[in-house]
XYZ file of N, CA and C in Angstrom:
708
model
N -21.673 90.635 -174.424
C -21.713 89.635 -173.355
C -20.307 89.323 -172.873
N -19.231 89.253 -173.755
C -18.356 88.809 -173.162
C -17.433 90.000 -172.755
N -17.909 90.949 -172.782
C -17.267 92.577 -172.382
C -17.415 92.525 -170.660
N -18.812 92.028 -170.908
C -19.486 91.702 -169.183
C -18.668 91.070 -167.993
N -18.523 89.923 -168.878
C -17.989 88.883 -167.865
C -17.125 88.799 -167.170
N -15.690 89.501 -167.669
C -14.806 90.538 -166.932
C -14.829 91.213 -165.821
N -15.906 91.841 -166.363
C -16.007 93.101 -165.134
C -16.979 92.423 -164.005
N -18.078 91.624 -164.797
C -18.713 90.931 -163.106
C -17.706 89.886 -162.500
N -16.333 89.650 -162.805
C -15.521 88.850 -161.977
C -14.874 89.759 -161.127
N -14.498 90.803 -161.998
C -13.719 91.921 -161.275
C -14.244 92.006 -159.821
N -16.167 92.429 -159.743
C -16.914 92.935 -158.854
C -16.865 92.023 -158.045
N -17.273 91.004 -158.405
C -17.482 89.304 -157.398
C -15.683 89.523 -156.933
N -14.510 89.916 -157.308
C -13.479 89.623 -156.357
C -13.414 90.611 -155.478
N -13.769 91.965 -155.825
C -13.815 93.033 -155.073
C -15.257 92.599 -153.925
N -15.960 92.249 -154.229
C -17.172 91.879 -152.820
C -16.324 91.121 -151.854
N -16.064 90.161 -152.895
C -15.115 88.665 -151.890
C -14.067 88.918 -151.025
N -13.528 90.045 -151.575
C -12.511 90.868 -150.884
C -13.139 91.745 -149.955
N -13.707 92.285 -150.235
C -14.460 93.032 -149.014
C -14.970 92.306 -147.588
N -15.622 91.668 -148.517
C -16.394 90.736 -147.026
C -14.988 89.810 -146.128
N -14.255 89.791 -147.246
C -13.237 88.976 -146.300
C -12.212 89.663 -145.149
N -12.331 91.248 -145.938
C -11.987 92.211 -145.269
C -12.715 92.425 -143.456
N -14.027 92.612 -144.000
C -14.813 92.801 -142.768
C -14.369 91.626 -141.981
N -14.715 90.439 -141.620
C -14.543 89.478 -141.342
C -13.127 88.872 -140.695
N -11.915 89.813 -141.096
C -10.642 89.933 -140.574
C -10.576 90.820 -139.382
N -11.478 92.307 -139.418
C -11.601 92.539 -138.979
C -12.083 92.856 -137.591
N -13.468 91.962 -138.228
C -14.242 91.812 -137.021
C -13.689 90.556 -136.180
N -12.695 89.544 -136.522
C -12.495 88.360 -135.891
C -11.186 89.515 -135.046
N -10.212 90.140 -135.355
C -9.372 90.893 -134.405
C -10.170 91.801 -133.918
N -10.874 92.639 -133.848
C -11.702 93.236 -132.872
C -11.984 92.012 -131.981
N -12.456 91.052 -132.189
C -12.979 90.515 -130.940
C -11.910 89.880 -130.016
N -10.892 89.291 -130.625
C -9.852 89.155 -129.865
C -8.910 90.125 -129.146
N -9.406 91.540 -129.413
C -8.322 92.700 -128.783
C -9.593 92.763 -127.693
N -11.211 92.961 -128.050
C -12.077 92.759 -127.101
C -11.574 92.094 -125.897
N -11.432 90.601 -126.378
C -11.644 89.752 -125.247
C -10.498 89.858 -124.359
N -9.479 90.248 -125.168
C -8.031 90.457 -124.069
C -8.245 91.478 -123.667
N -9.060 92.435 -123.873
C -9.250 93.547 -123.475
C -9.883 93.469 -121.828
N -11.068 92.170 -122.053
C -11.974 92.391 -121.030
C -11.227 90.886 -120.282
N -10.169 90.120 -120.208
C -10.075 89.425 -119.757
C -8.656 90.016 -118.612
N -8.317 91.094 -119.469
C -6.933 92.090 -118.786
C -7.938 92.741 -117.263
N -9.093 93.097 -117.980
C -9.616 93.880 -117.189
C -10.029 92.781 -115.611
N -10.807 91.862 -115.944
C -11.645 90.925 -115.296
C -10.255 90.266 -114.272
N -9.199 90.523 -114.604
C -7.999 89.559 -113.947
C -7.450 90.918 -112.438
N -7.599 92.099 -113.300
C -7.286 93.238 -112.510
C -8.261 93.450 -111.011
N -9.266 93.077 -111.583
C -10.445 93.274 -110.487
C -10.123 91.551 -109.058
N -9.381 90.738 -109.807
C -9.004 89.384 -108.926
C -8.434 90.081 -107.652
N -9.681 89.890 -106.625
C -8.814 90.208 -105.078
C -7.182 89.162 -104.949
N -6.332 89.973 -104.286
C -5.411 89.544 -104.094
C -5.754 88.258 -102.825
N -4.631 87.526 -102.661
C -4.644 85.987 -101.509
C -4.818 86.402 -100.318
N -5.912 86.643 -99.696
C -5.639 86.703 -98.446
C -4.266 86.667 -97.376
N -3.986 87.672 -96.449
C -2.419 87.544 -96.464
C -2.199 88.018 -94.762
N -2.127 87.323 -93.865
C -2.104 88.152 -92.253
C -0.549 89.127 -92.435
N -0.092 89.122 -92.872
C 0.792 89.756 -93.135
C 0.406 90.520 -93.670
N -0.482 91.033 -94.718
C -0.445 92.667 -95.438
C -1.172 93.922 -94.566
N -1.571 93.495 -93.784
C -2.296 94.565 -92.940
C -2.123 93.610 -91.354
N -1.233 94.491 -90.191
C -0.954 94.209 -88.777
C -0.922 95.749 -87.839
N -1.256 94.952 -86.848
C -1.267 96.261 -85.733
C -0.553 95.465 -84.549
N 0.008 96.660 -84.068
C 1.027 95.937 -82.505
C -0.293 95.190 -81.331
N 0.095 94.234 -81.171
C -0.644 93.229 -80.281
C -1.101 94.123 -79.100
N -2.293 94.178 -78.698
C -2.768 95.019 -77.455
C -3.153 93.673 -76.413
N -2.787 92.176 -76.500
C -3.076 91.273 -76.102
C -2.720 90.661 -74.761
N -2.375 89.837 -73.571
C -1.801 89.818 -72.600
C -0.743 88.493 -73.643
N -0.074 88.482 -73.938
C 0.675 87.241 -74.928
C 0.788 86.374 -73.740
N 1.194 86.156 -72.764
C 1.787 85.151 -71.614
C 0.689 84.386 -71.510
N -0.653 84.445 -71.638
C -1.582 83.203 -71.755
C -2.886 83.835 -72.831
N -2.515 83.015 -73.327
C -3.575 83.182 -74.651
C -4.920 82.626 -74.793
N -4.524 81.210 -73.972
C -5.846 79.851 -73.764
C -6.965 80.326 -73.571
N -8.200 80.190 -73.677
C -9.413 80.507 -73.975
C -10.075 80.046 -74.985
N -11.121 80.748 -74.689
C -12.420 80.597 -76.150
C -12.362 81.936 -77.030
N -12.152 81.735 -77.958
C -11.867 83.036 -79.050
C -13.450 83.055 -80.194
N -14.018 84.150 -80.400
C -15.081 84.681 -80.925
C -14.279 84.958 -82.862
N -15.045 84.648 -83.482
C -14.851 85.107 -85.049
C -16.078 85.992 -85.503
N -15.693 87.115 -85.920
C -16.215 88.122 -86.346
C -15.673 89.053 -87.199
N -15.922 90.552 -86.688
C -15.728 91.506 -87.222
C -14.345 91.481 -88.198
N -14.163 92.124 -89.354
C -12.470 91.895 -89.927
C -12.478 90.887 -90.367
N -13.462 89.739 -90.989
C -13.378 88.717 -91.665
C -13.625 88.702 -92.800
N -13.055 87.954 -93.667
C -13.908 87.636 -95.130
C -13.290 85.785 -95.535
N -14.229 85.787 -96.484
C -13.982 84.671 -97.465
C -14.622 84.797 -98.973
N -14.497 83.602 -99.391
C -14.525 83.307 -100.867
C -14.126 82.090 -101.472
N -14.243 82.737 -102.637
C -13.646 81.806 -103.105
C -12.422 82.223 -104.967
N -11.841 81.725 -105.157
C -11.053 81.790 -106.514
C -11.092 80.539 -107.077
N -11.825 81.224 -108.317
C -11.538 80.055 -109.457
C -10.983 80.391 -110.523
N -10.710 79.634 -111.789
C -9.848 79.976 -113.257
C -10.682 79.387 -114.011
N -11.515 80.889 -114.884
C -12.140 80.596 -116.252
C -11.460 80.730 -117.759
N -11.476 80.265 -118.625
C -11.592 80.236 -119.974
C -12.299 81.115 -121.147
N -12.570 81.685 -120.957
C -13.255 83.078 -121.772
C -12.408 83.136 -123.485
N -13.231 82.026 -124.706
C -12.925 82.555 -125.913
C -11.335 82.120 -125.807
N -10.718 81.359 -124.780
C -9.654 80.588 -125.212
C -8.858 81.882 -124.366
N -9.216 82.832 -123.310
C -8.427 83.348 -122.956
C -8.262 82.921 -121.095
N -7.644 83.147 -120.703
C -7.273 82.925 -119.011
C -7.984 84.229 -117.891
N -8.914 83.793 -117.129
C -9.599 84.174 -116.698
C -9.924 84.290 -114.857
N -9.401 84.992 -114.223
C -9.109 84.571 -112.453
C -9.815 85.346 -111.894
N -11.384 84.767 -111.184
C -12.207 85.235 -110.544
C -12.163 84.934 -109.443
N -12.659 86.114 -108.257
C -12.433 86.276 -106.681
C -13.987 86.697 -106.296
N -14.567 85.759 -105.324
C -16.004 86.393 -104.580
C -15.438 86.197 -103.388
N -15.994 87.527 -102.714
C -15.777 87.642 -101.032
C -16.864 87.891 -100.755
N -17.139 87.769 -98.999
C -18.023 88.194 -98.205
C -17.397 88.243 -97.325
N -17.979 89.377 -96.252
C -17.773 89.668 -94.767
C -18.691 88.609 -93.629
N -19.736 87.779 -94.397
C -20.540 87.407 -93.303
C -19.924 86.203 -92.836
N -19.250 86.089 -91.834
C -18.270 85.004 -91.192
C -18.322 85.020 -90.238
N -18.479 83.995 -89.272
C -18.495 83.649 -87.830
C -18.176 82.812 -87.551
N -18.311 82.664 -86.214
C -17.255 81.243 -85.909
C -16.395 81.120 -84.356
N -16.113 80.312 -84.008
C -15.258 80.096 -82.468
C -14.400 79.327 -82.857
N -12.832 79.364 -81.969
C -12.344 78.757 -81.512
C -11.568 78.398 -80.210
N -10.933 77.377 -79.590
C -10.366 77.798 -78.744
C -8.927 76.915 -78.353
N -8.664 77.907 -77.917
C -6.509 78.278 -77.787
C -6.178 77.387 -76.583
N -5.397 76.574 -76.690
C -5.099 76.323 -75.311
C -3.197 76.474 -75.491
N -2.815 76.930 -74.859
C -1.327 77.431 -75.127
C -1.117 78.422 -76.136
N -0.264 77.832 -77.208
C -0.184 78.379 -78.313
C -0.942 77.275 -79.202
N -1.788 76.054 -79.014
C -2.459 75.137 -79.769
C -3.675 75.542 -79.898
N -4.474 75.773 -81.325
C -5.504 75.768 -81.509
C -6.554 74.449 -81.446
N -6.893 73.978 -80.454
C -7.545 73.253 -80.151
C -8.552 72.542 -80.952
N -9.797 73.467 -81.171
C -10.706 73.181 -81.319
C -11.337 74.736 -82.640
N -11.905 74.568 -83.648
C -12.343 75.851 -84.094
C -13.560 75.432 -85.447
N -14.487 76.314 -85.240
C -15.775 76.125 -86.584
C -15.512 77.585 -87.445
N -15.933 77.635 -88.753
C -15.745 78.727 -89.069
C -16.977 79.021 -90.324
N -18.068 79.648 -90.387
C -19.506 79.515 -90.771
C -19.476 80.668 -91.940
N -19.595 80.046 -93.093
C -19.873 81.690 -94.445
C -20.896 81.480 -94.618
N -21.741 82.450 -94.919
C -22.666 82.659 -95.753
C -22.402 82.804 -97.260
N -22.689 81.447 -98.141
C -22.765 81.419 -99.357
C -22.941 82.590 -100.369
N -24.501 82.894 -99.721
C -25.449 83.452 -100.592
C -24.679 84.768 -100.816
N -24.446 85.398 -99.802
C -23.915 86.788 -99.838
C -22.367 87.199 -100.327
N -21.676 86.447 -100.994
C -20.690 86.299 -101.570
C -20.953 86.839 -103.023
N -20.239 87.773 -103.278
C -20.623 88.505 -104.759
C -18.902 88.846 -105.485
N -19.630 88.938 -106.590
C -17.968 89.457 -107.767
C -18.097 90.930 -108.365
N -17.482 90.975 -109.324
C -17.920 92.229 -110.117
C -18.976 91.987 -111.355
N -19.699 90.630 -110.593
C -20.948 90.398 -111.837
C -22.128 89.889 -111.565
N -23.124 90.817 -111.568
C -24.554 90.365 -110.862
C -24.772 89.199 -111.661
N -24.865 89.432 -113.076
C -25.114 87.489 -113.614
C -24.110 86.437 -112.969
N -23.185 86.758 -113.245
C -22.366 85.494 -112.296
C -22.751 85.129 -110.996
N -22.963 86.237 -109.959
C -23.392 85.716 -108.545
C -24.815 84.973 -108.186
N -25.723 85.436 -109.863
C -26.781 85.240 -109.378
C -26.785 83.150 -110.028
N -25.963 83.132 -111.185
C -25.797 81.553 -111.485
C -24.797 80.946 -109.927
N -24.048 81.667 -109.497
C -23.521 81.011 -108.528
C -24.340 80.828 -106.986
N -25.645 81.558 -106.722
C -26.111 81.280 -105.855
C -27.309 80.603 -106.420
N -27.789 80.667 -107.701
C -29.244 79.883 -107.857
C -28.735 78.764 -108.420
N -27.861 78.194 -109.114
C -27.841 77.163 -110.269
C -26.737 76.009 -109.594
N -25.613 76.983 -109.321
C -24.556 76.489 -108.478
C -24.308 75.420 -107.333
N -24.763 76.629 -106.519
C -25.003 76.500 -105.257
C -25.937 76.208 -104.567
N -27.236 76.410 -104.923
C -28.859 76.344 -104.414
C -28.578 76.889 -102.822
N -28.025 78.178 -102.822
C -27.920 78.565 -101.504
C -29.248 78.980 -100.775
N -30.605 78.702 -101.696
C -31.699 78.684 -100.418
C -31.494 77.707 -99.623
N -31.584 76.361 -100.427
C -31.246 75.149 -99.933
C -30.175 75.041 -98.683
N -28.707 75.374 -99.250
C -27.591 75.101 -98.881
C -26.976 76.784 -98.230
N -27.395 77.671 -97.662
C -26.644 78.870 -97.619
C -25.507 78.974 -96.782
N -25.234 77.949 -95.899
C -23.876 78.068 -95.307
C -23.194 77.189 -95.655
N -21.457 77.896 -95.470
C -20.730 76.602 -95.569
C -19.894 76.955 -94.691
N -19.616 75.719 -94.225
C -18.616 75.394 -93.096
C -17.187 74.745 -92.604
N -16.116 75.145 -92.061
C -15.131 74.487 -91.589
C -14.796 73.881 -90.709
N -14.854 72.681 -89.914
C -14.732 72.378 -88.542
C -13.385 71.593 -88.591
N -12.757 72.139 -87.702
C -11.361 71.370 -87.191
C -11.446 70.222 -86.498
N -10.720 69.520 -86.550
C -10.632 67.849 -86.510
C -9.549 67.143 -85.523
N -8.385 67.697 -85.946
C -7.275 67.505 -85.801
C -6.250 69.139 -84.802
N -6.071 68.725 -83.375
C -5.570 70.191 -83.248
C -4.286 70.624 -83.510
N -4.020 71.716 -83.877
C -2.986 72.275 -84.774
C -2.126 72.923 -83.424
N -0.666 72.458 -83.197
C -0.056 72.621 -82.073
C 1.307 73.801 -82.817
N 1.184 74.493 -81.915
C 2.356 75.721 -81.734
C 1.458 76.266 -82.965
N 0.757 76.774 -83.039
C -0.108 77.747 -84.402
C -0.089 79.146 -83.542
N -0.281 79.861 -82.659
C -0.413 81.102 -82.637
C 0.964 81.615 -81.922
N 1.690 82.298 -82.743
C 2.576 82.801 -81.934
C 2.358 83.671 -80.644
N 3.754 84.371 -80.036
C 3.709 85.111 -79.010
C 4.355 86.770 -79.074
N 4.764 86.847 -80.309
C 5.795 87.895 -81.169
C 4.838 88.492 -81.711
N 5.454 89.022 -82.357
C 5.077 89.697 -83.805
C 5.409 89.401 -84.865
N 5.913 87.975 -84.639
C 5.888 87.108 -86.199
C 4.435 86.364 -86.781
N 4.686 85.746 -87.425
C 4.032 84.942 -87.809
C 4.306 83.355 -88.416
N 2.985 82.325 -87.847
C 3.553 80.911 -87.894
C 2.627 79.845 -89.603
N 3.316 79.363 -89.975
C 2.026 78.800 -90.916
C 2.499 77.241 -90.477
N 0.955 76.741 -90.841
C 0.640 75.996 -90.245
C -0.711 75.000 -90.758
N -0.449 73.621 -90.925
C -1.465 73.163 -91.640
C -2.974 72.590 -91.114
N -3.827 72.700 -90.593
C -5.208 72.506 -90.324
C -6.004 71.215 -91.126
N -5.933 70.238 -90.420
C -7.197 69.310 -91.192
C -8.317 69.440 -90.574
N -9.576 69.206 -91.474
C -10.615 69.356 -91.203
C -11.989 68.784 -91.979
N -13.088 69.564 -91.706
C -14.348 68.993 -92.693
C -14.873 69.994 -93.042
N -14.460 70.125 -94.625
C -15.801 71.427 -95.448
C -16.850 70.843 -95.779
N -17.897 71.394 -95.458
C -19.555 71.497 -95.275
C -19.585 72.703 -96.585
N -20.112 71.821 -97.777
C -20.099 73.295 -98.482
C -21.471 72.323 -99.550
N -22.279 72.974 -99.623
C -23.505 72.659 -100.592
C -24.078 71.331 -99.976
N -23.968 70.574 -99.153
C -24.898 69.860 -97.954
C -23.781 68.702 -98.012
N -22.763 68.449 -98.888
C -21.658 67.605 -98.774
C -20.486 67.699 -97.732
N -20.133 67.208 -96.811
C -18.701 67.407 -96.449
C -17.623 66.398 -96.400
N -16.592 66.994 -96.817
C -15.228 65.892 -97.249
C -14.065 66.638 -95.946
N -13.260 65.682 -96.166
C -12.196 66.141 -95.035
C -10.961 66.825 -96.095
N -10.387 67.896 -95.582
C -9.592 68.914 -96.404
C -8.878 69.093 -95.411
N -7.817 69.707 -95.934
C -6.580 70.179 -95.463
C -6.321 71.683 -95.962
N -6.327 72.420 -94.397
C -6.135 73.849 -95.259
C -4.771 74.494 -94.805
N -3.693 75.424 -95.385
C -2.619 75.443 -94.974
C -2.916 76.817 -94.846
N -2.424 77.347 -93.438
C -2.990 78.317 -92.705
C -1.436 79.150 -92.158
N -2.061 80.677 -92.090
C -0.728 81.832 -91.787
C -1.535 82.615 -90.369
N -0.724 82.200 -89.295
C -1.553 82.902 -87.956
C -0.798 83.870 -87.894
N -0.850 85.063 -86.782
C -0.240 85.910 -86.397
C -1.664 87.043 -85.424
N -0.565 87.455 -84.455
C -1.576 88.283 -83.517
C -1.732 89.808 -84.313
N -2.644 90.324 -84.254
C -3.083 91.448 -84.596
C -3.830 92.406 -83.965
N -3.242 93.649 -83.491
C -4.404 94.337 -82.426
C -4.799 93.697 -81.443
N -6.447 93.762 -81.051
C -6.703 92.784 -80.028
C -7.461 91.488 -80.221
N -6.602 90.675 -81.225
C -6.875 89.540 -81.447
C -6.097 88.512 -82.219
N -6.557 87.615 -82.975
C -5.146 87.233 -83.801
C -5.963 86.964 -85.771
N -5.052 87.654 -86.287
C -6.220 86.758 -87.744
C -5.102 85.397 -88.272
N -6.031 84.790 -88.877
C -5.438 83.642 -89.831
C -5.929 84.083 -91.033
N -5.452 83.354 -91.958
C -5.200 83.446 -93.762
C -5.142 81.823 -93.972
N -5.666 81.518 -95.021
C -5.885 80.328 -95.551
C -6.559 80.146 -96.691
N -6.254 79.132 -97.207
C -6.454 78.563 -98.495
C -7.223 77.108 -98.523
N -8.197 76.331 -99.084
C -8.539 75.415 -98.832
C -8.551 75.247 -100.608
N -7.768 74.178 -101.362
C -8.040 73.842 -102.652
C -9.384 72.383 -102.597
N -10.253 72.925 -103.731
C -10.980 72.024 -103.952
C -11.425 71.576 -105.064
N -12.348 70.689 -105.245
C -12.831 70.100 -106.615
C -14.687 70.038 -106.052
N -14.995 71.126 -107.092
C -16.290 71.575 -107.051
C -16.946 70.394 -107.017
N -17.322 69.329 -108.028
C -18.019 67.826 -108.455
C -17.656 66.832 -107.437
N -16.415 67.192 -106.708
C -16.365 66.418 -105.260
C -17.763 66.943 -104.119
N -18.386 67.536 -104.229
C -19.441 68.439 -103.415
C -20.983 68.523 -104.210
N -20.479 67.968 -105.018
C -21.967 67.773 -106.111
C -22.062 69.240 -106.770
N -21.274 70.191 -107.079
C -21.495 71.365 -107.570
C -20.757 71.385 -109.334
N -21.479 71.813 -110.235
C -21.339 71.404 -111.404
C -20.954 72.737 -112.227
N -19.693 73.105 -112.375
C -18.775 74.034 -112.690
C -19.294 74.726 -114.477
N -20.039 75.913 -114.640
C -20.510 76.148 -115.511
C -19.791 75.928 -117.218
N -20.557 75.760 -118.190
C -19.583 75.598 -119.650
C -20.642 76.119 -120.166
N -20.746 77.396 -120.686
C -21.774 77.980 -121.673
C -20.744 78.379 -123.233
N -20.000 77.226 -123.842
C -19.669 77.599 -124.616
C -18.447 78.467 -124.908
N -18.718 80.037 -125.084
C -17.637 81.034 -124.628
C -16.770 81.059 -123.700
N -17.647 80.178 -122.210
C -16.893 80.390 -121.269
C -17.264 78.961 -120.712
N -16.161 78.856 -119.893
C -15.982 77.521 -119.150
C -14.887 77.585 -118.066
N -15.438 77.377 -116.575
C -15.043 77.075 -115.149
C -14.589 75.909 -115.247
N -13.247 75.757 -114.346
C -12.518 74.593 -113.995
C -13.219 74.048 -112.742
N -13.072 72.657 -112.649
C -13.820 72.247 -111.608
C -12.899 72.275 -110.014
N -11.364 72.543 -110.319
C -10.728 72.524 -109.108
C -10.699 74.409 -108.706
N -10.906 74.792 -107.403
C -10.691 76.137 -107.279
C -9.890 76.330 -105.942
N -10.338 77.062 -105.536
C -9.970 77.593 -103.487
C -10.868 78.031 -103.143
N -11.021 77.642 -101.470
C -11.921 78.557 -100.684
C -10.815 79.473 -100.212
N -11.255 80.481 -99.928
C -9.982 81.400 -99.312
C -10.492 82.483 -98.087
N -9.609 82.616 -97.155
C -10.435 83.335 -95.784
C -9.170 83.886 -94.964
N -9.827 85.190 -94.513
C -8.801 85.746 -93.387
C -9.586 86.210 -92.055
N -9.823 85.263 -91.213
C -10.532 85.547 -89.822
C -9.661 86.013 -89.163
N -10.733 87.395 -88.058
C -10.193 87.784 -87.098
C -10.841 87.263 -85.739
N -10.121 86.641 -85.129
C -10.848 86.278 -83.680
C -10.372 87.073 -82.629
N -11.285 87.549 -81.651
C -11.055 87.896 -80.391
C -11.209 87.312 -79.189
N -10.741 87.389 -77.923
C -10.990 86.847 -76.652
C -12.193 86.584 -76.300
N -13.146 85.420 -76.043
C -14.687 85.836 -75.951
C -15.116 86.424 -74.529
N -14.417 86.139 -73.527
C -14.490 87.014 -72.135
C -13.579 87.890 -72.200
């Protein structure tokens, strides 16, 4: 008996050791995992909208600009937020093309302008994510557009060059059936035959009644951006 007792301590330290082994293991596997997939998930983050990274020489009459301008084709939006993933840093980007909208120019002053997304159709690189962000989120049956309307007109905003002017925009986002007045700080410039803007609108989701997911592993900040680069054209 007491020959035994030895050797079943021996075994019980060698298990104890083992399992503690596994268990080292498996806790750094998951952390090379998660930096693994959080390296990845940050790579896929569309860059800021930018009228500057893509221009074409103005085909425009520049000497009067004033009119009613059409928003369409060459648009997108979204939005960026910063998740938490397992204690790691996390920067997600949804775009869509479905954007419309008017405004209109009188000089170089943007007068007057609406600018209309479609919620629903805004996607990431994750069908579960888009589908909590349009059913749970957002209730974009309910709510599927959201909107910008200018308030305040924004004077000397479109240049006449081939520079570009930034320029700050107040207004009212219409986003999930709430709207608050925001301030979006905006980069014009003419492009081809029209002009795009770039902008940023920072917000706080729970200001809008929208309730920023926490499943534990992962957890959304409640402040994010809307983010958008419209192209408008001449509407006559």
């Amino acid at each position: 008996m007491t020959s035994d007792t030895p050797r079943r301590r021996r075994k019980a330290v060698i298990w104890i050791a083992v399992v503690a082994a596994v268990v080292v293991v498996g806790v750094v596997a998951a952390v090379v995992a998660t930096k693994l997939y959080t390296s990845s998930e940050n790579a896929k983050a569309s860059a800021a909208p930018s009228v500057a990274a893509s221009r074409a020489p103005s085909t425009l009459d520049t000497a009067d600009l004033s009119g009613t301008w059409t928003v369409g084709g060459d648009s997108e939006a979204g939005y960026r937020v910063h998740e938490v993933l397992n204690g790691s840093d996390v920067t997600v980007t949804g775009r869509t093309d479905r954007v419309t909208g008017s405004a209109t120019v009188d000089g170089t002053a943007i007068t007057k302008a609406t600018i209309a997304v479609q919620v629903a159709d805004i996607t990431t690189d994750s069908a579960q994510r888009d589908s909590y962000f349009r059913d749970s989120a957002l209730d974009t049956s309910a709510f599927p557009t959201a909107t910008f309307t200018l308030t305040e007109p924004i004077a000397d905003a479109v240049p006449s060059g081939s520079g570009t002017t930034k320029v700050e925009a107040t207004g009212r986002l219409t986003l999930h059936g709430v709207s608050k007045s925001v301030t979006a700080t905006l980069e014009v410039g003419l492009n081809g035959d029209g002009v795009d803007v770039s902008g940023s609108i920072p917000v706080t989701f729970s200001d809008f009644g929208v309730q920023a997911p926490s499943l534990g592993f992962v957890q959304v900040d409640d402040a994010g951006a809307v983010e958008f680069l419209v192209h408008a054209t001449p509407a006559s």
